């Protein structure tokens, strides 16, 4: 049994769906269902006894402890977080609460449970903490990519709260010996991503004839990784990673935001041509994100050397698959683009 947090969100849900394609080990999926959690993504698992869903806040220590006692997991895969940088600028409190206090609560409940396990189960237990490349700060154009030893320099409330959670995870290994593994991954894209993030927002707005907002001059660089490749990396680290170690996960795929949006426009144009002009005409440059990090890039040689993981998708294949998925799943997008999402669009874009 795996105890997984945040499995109704973008990456967690992809992980759950992928897991059951090749594995019958059950998962207890612990998610508070914030605006970012969507059980509709997991509809195909309805009635599947391998998937147990618990609507629980990871900051609720008693509830989390009870889940450990009830399900006796052999491992934790901890995805749950507030994940959107822009939201962290508008409201940092929720980020400190879930990302720092929530991770602390998970580590503490895991420690108490793990200490009571018989020797062989205690040795086999794992706590995999899913984190981000943003904890390393921002790179200049000529800097080498982030490695596992790059010093932490988080710049946003989001990345600072994730950095705090990484430090707690590290401390629980060093102080208590809890078998913690940490992954720091670059920007993910793919099916079921909430349309507040650049890729699904661009696809949704393009199809709706709305502006495609580019922050600043569009030259900020991200290292894009297909979500299925991230999930494969997590499975490898869970199976064969060394407790106490950190593994950087990335796509070897640095692109400027403008290049990303151009590619998405061109892929859409080829599949669903506009009657007049091109989707590129909808691009609109807007006021930059405060403190916007210039460049992220991941050196993913360690995970390749030690665990044999490399991304399977390229920029071209992964983006084409993603555009096809969004075109085929307009209903999923329409479902999530209601309520809180609409309020968010008002807050984030009206002053830009
Ligand atoms: P997401 O925002 O799509 O999903 C987060 C999930 O966590 C949601 O289902 C939400 O309901 C749940 N959640 C939030 N607060 C909770 C709480 N207090 N208790 C229980 N559940 C709660 O995020 P994502 O993009 O899937 O990211 C998942 C993890 O991967 C995060 O830890 C994030 O920092 C990390 N990460 C994301 C990316 C990326 O590009 N998206 C890249 C690297 C690392
Ligand atoms: O690097 C990993 C991180 O990637 C994860 O830890 C975060 O959870 C995830 O949200 C993502 O953070 P970013 O801030 O890089 O992702 P986002 O999709 O918000 O933005 C990607 C880039 O596009 C960034 O440089 C800001 C820019 N952008 C974003 C939006 C939403 C725009 O130009 N316009 C927009 O409307």
Short mmCIF file of C-alpha atoms and ligand atoms in Angstrom, two decimals, residues 5-13 30-38 56-59 78-84 94 97-99 102 129-134 158 162 183-189 192-194 196-197 224-225 230, ligand 1:
data_model
loop_
_atom_site.label_atom_id
_atom_site.label_comp_id
_atom_site.label_asym_id
_atom_site.label_seq_id
_atom_site.Cartn_x
_atom_site.Cartn_y
_atom_site.Cartn_z
CA UNK A 5 -0.81 12.97 -1.06
CA UNK A 6 -2.15 15.41 -3.65
CA UNK A 7 -3.34 12.67 -5.99
CA UNK A 8 -6.26 14.70 -7.31
CA UNK A 9 -3.88 17.36 -8.66
CA UNK A 10 -2.04 17.44 -11.97
CA UNK A 11 1.07 15.32 -11.34
CA UNK A 12 -0.37 13.21 -8.51
CA UNK A 13 -3.34 12.12 -10.62
CA UNK A 30 -5.01 11.78 0.48
CA UNK A 31 -6.18 15.10 -0.92
CA UNK A 32 -7.95 18.13 0.52
CA UNK A 33 -9.51 18.96 -2.87
CA UNK A 34 -8.51 22.60 -3.05
CA UNK A 35 -9.33 24.48 -6.28
CA UNK A 36 -6.50 22.43 -7.87
CA UNK A 37 -7.85 19.02 -6.88
CA UNK A 38 -10.23 17.40 -9.34
CA UNK A 56 -8.09 15.02 4.19
CA UNK A 57 -6.02 18.14 4.83
CA UNK A 58 -2.37 17.14 5.30
CA UNK A 59 -2.13 19.78 8.06
CA UNK A 78 4.15 13.30 -1.06
CA UNK A 79 2.86 15.52 -3.87
CA UNK A 80 0.34 17.72 -2.03
CA UNK A 81 1.25 21.40 -2.19
CA UNK A 82 0.08 24.81 -3.23
CA UNK A 83 1.89 24.92 -6.56
CA UNK A 84 1.23 28.14 -8.46
CA UNK A 94 -1.72 29.08 2.20
CA UNK A 97 0.55 26.37 5.70
CA UNK A 98 0.34 23.48 3.23
CA UNK A 99 3.90 23.33 1.93
CA UNK A 102 1.65 20.22 5.89
CA UNK A 129 9.14 14.08 -1.07
CA UNK A 130 8.30 15.63 -4.45
CA UNK A 131 9.88 19.05 -4.90
CA UNK A 132 10.85 21.59 -7.51
CA UNK A 133 13.86 23.11 -9.27
CA UNK A 134 12.63 26.57 -8.19
CA UNK A 158 6.10 29.37 -3.44
CA UNK A 162 9.04 24.37 -0.99
CA UNK A 183 13.18 14.77 -6.09
CA UNK A 184 13.59 18.30 -7.50
CA UNK A 185 11.93 18.53 -10.87
CA UNK A 186 11.64 21.11 -13.62
CA UNK A 187 8.41 22.41 -15.27
CA UNK A 188 5.91 19.67 -16.10
CA UNK A 189 3.31 19.72 -18.86
CA UNK A 192 -4.93 17.24 -16.68
CA UNK A 193 -2.92 20.37 -15.85
CA UNK A 194 -4.98 23.14 -14.30
CA UNK A 196 -3.74 28.59 -14.63
CA UNK A 197 -0.32 27.35 -15.81
CA UNK A 224 10.04 21.40 -19.87
CA UNK A 225 9.35 17.78 -18.95
CA UNK A 230 8.29 12.77 -14.23
P1 LIG B 1 -1.42 20.88 -8.27
O1 LIG B 1 -1.60 22.25 -7.72
O2 LIG B 1 -1.98 20.55 -9.60
O3 LIG B 1 -2.04 19.81 -7.24
C1 LIG B 1 -1.85 19.89 -5.86
C2 LIG B 1 -2.82 18.92 -5.18
O4 LIG B 1 -2.57 19.00 -3.76
C3 LIG B 1 -4.29 19.24 -5.41
O5 LIG B 1 -5.02 18.08 -5.70
C4 LIG B 1 -4.73 19.84 -4.08
O6 LIG B 1 -6.11 19.61 -3.79
C5 LIG B 1 -3.82 19.11 -3.10
N1 LIG B 1 -3.63 19.86 -1.85
C6 LIG B 1 -3.29 21.18 -1.71
N2 LIG B 1 -3.25 21.51 -0.43
C7 LIG B 1 -3.54 20.39 0.29
C8 LIG B 1 -3.63 20.10 1.67
N3 LIG B 1 -3.44 21.05 2.61
N4 LIG B 1 -3.93 18.84 2.06
C9 LIG B 1 -4.16 17.86 1.11
N5 LIG B 1 -4.10 18.09 -0.20
C10 LIG B 1 -3.79 19.34 -0.62
O7 LIG B 1 0.14 20.61 -8.20
P2 LIG B 1 1.08 19.76 -9.20
O8 LIG B 1 1.49 20.64 -10.32
O9 LIG B 1 0.45 18.47 -9.46
O10 LIG B 1 2.36 19.57 -8.26
C11 LIG B 1 2.46 18.44 -7.41
C12 LIG B 1 3.78 18.52 -6.65
O11 LIG B 1 4.87 18.53 -7.56
C13 LIG B 1 3.93 19.78 -5.79
O12 LIG B 1 4.57 19.42 -4.60
C14 LIG B 1 4.81 20.69 -6.64
O13 LIG B 1 5.55 21.56 -5.83
C15 LIG B 1 5.69 19.68 -7.33
N6 LIG B 1 6.24 20.08 -8.64
C16 LIG B 1 5.39 20.56 -9.61
C17 LIG B 1 5.92 20.87 -10.87
C18 LIG B 1 5.04 21.38 -11.99
O14 LIG B 1 5.56 21.79 -13.02
N7 LIG B 1 3.73 21.36 -11.86
C19 LIG B 1 7.29 20.71 -11.11
C20 LIG B 1 8.12 20.25 -10.08
C21 LIG B 1 7.57 19.92 -8.85
#
